[in-house]
Amino acid sequence: MTSEFKSEEKTHFGYQTVDKNDKQNLVANVFHSVAAKYDIMNDLMSMGIHRVWKRFTIDASAVRPGNKVLDLAGGTGDLTRKFSEIVGENGQVVLADINDSMIKVGREKLENLGVVGNVEYIQANAEALPFADNTFDIVTIAFGLRNVTDKDAALKSIYRVLKPGGRLLVLEFSKPNQEWLSKVYDFYSFNILPNVGQLIANDKESYLYLSESIRMHPDQETLKTMMQSAGFDQVNYSNLTGGIVALHKGFKF
Ligand SMILES: C[S@@+](CC[C@H](N)C(=O)[O-])C[C@H]1O[C@@H](n2cnc3c(N)ncnc32)[C@H](O)[C@@H]1O
């Protein structure tokens, strides 16, 4: 085996370099560990702002009654819940996630909220989606792409399952566009956040991974280029909260 080939087998898990084959299990351990406390930690960590980012995503998706939506890496189902209301009884929402602990917490939450009828739950890897070509009007992946080992494969797989005219929305942490904001955000991410994770979820490591994985994720322009390479047209993005988060949107024509 050549050294070039070996280096292709490596990837990032936060700041660590790991074998590509190991990343999926390491990510799985993170989400098995945080699943039960995921929602409360989201509210605490973002001071509730994740709700505004998700609302913005729903609005930008231009979802309509009767649409078929894939909420990929859907986790505990915040987007699924809103999509389910809008697509109505003639539409359908599929919450797909690789992690059965996250799906279980999400499914229980949504069923308790009375979100039933037009929602389906499927355990699936974004890199190889188990759906026919041209199935969905909309695919969203919120705070999920960062965790996927082969992001290019995931983007191609999403492109394949979108209908012509369909669109992908990627909501993900990105690069703050002001120096001062980066500094405050770094201090918060590495000094406060892991300690809140320890206190609430008894898990400092997973929240350190969160901060590190955000720093390793492609920035706004790089992700835009990756989406274009996967085939998406009219790709653009909006920075939210000074670029701490970005929403990328692209179409399949
Ligand atoms: C930070 S959570 C986001 C959950 C939800 N979308 C939200 O915004 O609250 C990331 C989710 O991505 C899922 N995930 C990670 N790798 C994945 C993959 N390769 N395919 C599908 N889901 C994946 C995890 O299991 C986890 O539920």
PDB file of C-alpha atoms in Angstrom, residues 11 13 18-33 98-99 125 127 147 149 209:
ATOM      1  CA  THR A  11     -10.044  11.661   8.236  1.00  0.00           C
ATOM      2  CA  PHE A  13     -12.687  13.312  14.227  1.00  0.00           C
ATOM      3  CA  VAL A  18      -8.437   8.778  12.663  1.00  0.00           C
ATOM      4  CA  ASP A  19      -8.967   5.913  10.212  1.00  0.00           C
ATOM      5  CA  LYS A  20     -11.919   6.625   7.942  1.00  0.00           C
ATOM      6  CA  ASN A  21     -13.428   3.311   8.989  1.00  0.00           C
ATOM      7  CA  ASP A  22     -13.374   4.366  12.649  1.00  0.00           C
ATOM      8  CA  LYS A  23     -15.012   7.800  12.337  1.00  0.00           C
ATOM      9  CA  GLN A  24     -18.551   6.477  11.962  1.00  0.00           C
ATOM     10  CA  ASN A  25     -18.283   4.540  15.235  1.00  0.00           C
ATOM     11  CA  LEU A  26     -16.724   7.469  17.072  1.00  0.00           C
ATOM     12  CA  VAL A  27     -19.551   9.750  15.887  1.00  0.00           C
ATOM     13  CA  ALA A  28     -22.081   7.067  16.823  1.00  0.00           C
ATOM     14  CA  ASN A  29     -20.693   6.980  20.383  1.00  0.00           C
ATOM     15  CA  VAL A  30     -21.102  10.761  20.662  1.00  0.00           C
ATOM     16  CA  PHE A  31     -24.767  10.672  19.665  1.00  0.00           C
ATOM     17  CA  HIS A  32     -25.608   7.556  21.687  1.00  0.00           C
ATOM     18  CA  SER A  33     -24.153   9.402  24.668  1.00  0.00           C
ATOM     19  CA  ILE A  98     -27.794   6.831  11.184  1.00  0.00           C
ATOM     20  CA  ASN A  99     -28.192   6.653  14.962  1.00  0.00           C
ATOM     21  CA  ASN A 125     -26.405   6.621   6.325  1.00  0.00           C
ATOM     22  CA  GLU A 127     -23.583   8.534   2.224  1.00  0.00           C
ATOM     23  CA  ASN A 147     -20.459  14.473  11.246  1.00  0.00           C
ATOM     24  CA  THR A 149     -17.270  10.858   7.001  1.00  0.00           C
ATOM     25  CA  TYR A 209     -15.815  17.089  19.867  1.00  0.00           C
TER      26      TYR A 209
END
